[in-house]
CSV table of C-alpha atoms in Angstrom, one decimal:
chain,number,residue,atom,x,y,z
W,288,UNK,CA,81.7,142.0,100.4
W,289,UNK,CA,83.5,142.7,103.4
W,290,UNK,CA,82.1,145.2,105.9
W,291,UNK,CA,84.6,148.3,106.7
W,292,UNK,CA,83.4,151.1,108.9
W,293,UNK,CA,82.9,154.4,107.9
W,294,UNK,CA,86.6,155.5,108.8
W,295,UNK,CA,87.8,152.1,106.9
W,296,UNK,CA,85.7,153.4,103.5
W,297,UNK,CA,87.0,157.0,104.0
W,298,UNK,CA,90.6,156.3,103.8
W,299,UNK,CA,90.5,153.7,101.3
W,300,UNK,CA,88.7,156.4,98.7
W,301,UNK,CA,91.3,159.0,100.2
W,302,UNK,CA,93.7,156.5,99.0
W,303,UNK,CA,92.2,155.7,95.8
W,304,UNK,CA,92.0,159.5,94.5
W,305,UNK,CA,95.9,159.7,95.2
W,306,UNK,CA,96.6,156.8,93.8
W,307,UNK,CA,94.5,158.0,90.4
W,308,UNK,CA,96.2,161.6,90.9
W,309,UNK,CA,99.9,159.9,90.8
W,310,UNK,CA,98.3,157.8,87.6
W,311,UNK,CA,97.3,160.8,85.5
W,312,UNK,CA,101.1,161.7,85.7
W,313,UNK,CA,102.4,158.4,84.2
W,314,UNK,CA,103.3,158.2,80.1
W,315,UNK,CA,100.9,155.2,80.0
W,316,UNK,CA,97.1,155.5,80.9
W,317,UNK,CA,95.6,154.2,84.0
W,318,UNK,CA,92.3,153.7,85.4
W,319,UNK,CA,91.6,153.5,89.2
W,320,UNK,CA,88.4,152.4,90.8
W,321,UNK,CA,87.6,150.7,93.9
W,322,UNK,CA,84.8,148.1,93.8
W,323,UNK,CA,83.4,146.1,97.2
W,324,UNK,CA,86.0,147.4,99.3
W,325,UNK,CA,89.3,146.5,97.2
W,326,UNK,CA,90.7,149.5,94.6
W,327,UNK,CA,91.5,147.8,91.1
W,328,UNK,CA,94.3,149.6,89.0
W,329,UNK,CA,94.4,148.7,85.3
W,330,UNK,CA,96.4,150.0,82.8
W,331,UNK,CA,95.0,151.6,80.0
W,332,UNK,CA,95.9,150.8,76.5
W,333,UNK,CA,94.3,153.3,73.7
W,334,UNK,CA,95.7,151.0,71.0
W,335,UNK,CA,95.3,147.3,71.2
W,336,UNK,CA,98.1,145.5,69.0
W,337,UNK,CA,96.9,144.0,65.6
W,338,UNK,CA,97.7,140.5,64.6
């Protein structure tokens, strides 16, 4: 895990919850989380195709 100060941790969450706020607007889902200091955006799919 890499070490980030308090600042460093504050602006990456700030950054995280705007990047989730622009994701809620998109026609596809997407899911935002940050995890040891990296923010992981995954796209969301509600129906997985059948084969």
């Amino acid at each position: 895990m890499a070490d980030f100060t308090p600042e460093q941790m504050r602006r990456m969450h700030d950054f995280a919850e705007q990047l989730a706020e622009l994701a809620e607007h998109q026609e596809d889902q997407w899911k935002v989380e940050t995890t040891d200091g990296q923010i992981f955006l995954t796209m969301m799919n509600p129906t997985a195709p059948t084969g």
